[in-house]
Protein backbone atom coordinates (compact mmCIF):
# COMPACT_ATOMS: atom_id res chain seq x y z
CA UNK A 1 0.00 0.00 0.00
CA UNK A 2 2.90 2.33 0.76
CA UNK A 3 4.39 1.61 -2.67
CA UNK A 4 1.12 2.64 -4.31
CA UNK A 5 1.09 5.97 -2.48
CA UNK A 6 4.75 6.71 -3.16
CA UNK A 7 5.14 5.51 -6.74
CA UNK A 8 1.87 5.84 -8.68
CA UNK A 9 0.23 8.85 -10.30
CA UNK A 10 -2.41 10.75 -8.34
CA UNK A 11 -5.11 9.86 -10.85
CA UNK A 12 -4.39 6.14 -10.24
CA UNK A 13 -4.69 6.75 -6.50
CA UNK A 14 -8.04 8.46 -7.19
CA UNK A 15 -9.32 4.97 -8.08
CA UNK A 16 -8.80 4.16 -4.37
CA UNK A 17 -6.91 0.90 -5.01
CA UNK A 18 -6.20 -1.16 -1.91
CA UNK A 19 -3.80 -4.11 -1.86
CA UNK A 20 -5.65 -6.93 -0.13
CA UNK A 21 -3.01 -9.63 -0.56
CA UNK A 22 0.51 -9.83 -1.92
CA UNK A 23 3.21 -12.47 -2.18
CA UNK A 24 5.80 -13.43 -4.77
CA UNK A 25 3.17 -15.38 -6.75
CA UNK A 26 0.12 -13.07 -6.81
CA UNK A 27 -1.13 -9.64 -5.88
CA UNK A 28 -4.79 -8.77 -5.36
CA UNK A 29 -6.03 -5.18 -5.43
CA UNK A 30 -9.55 -4.00 -4.58
CA UNK A 31 -11.10 -1.01 -6.34
CA UNK A 32 -14.37 0.29 -4.87
CA UNK A 33 -16.98 1.18 -7.47
CA UNK A 34 -17.57 4.81 -6.59
CA UNK A 35 -20.04 6.96 -8.57
CA UNK A 36 -17.08 8.62 -10.36
CA UNK A 37 -16.08 5.30 -11.93
CA UNK A 38 -19.50 4.42 -13.32
CA UNK A 39 -20.78 5.28 -16.74
CA UNK A 40 -24.28 5.09 -18.26
CA UNK A 41 -26.25 2.21 -16.76
CA UNK A 42 -24.18 2.09 -13.58
CA UNK A 43 -21.44 0.05 -15.25
CA UNK A 44 -17.80 0.56 -14.27
CA UNK A 45 -15.79 2.42 -16.89
CA UNK A 46 -13.49 0.31 -19.07
CA UNK A 47 -10.70 2.84 -18.58
CA UNK A 48 -10.87 2.29 -14.80
CA UNK A 49 -10.70 -1.49 -15.29
CA UNK A 50 -7.69 -1.19 -17.61
CA UNK A 51 -5.90 1.10 -15.14
CA UNK A 52 -6.63 -1.33 -12.29
CA UNK A 53 -5.27 -4.25 -14.32
CA UNK A 54 -2.11 -2.34 -15.28
CA UNK A 55 -1.50 -1.21 -11.69
CA UNK A 56 -2.05 -4.70 -10.29
CA UNK A 57 0.28 -6.34 -12.81
CA UNK A 58 3.02 -3.81 -12.02
CA UNK A 59 2.63 -4.56 -8.31
CA UNK A 60 2.72 -8.30 -9.09
CA UNK A 61 5.98 -7.84 -11.00
CA UNK A 62 7.51 -5.94 -8.09
CA UNK A 63 6.32 -8.59 -5.62
CA UNK A 64 7.67 -11.33 -7.89
CA UNK A 65 11.11 -9.68 -7.91
CA UNK A 66 10.75 -9.13 -4.13
CA UNK A 67 12.13 -5.59 -4.48
CA UNK A 68 11.10 -2.30 -6.04
CA UNK A 69 11.90 -2.05 -9.73
CA UNK A 70 10.74 0.73 -12.03
CA UNK A 71 8.60 -0.59 -14.86
CA UNK A 72 7.23 0.91 -18.07
CA UNK A 73 4.13 -0.59 -19.67
CA UNK A 74 4.90 -1.46 -23.28
CA UNK A 75 1.73 -3.40 -24.05
CA UNK A 76 -1.63 -3.70 -22.33
CA UNK A 77 -4.38 -5.87 -23.78
CA UNK A 78 -7.71 -5.90 -21.96
CA UNK A 79 -10.64 -8.18 -22.74
CA UNK A 80 -13.98 -6.90 -21.40
CA UNK A 81 -16.22 -9.90 -20.78
CA UNK A 82 -19.29 -8.54 -18.98
CA UNK A 83 -20.50 -5.29 -17.41
CA UNK A 84 -18.94 -4.62 -14.01
CA UNK A 85 -21.41 -3.64 -11.28
CA UNK A 86 -21.72 -3.98 -7.54
CA UNK A 87 -19.57 -2.54 -4.77
CA UNK A 88 -16.02 -3.30 -5.92
CA UNK A 89 -13.77 -5.02 -8.43
CA UNK A 90 -11.03 -7.36 -7.25
CA UNK A 91 -8.03 -7.68 -9.55
CA UNK A 92 -5.66 -10.62 -9.19
CA UNK A 93 -2.37 -10.21 -11.01
CA UNK A 94 0.52 -12.58 -11.55
CA UNK A 95 3.74 -12.78 -13.48
CA UNK A 96 3.80 -15.21 -16.37
CA UNK A 97 7.51 -14.75 -17.15
CA UNK A 98 10.09 -12.37 -15.78
CA UNK A 99 13.36 -11.68 -17.54
CA UNK A 100 15.99 -9.04 -16.82
CA UNK A 101 14.57 -6.54 -19.30
CA UNK A 102 10.95 -7.61 -19.83
CA UNK A 103 8.16 -8.91 -17.58
CA UNK A 104 4.99 -10.58 -18.90
CA UNK A 105 1.96 -10.61 -16.61
CA UNK A 106 -1.75 -11.38 -16.58
CA UNK A 107 -4.70 -10.22 -14.52
CA UNK A 108 -8.26 -11.27 -13.81
CA UNK A 109 -10.83 -8.68 -12.73
CA UNK A 110 -13.74 -10.05 -10.70
CA UNK A 111 -16.92 -8.51 -9.29
CA UNK A 112 -16.59 -8.67 -5.53
CA UNK A 113 -20.31 -9.39 -4.95
CA UNK A 114 -20.99 -12.02 -7.60
CA UNK A 115 -17.53 -13.52 -8.04
CA UNK A 116 -17.99 -13.27 -11.81
CA UNK A 117 -15.09 -12.35 -14.09
CA UNK A 118 -15.63 -8.91 -15.63
CA UNK A 119 -12.41 -8.67 -17.62
CA UNK A 120 -8.99 -10.20 -18.16
CA UNK A 121 -5.78 -8.49 -19.18
CA UNK A 122 -2.25 -9.22 -20.23
CA UNK A 123 0.63 -6.82 -20.07
CA UNK A 124 4.26 -6.51 -21.09
CA UNK A 125 6.52 -4.32 -18.98
CA UNK A 126 9.99 -3.00 -19.72
CA UNK A 127 12.51 -2.97 -16.87
CA UNK A 128 14.76 0.07 -17.54
Coordinates of C-alpha atoms in Angstrom, one line a residue, residues 1 6-7 12 18 20 23 28 30-31 37 41 51 54 65 72 74 80 90 100 102 105 120:
X1 CA 0.0 0.0 0.0
X6 CA 4.8 6.7 -3.2
X7 CA 5.1 5.5 -6.7
X12 CA -4.4 6.1 -10.2
X18 CA -6.2 -1.2 -1.9
X20 CA -5.7 -6.9 -0.1
X23 CA 3.2 -12.5 -2.2
X28 CA -4.8 -8.8 -5.4
X30 CA -9.5 -4.0 -4.6
X31 CA -11.1 -1.0 -6.3
X37 CA -16.1 5.3 -11.9
X41 CA -26.2 2.2 -16.8
X51 CA -5.9 1.1 -15.1
X54 CA -2.1 -2.3 -15.3
X65 CA 11.1 -9.7 -7.9
X72 CA 7.2 0.9 -18.1
X74 CA 4.9 -1.5 -23.3
X80 CA -14.0 -6.9 -21.4
X90 CA -11.0 -7.4 -7.3
X100 CA 16.0 -9.0 -16.8
X102 CA 10.9 -7.6 -19.8
X105 CA 2.0 -10.6 -16.6
X120 CA -9.0 -10.2 -18.2

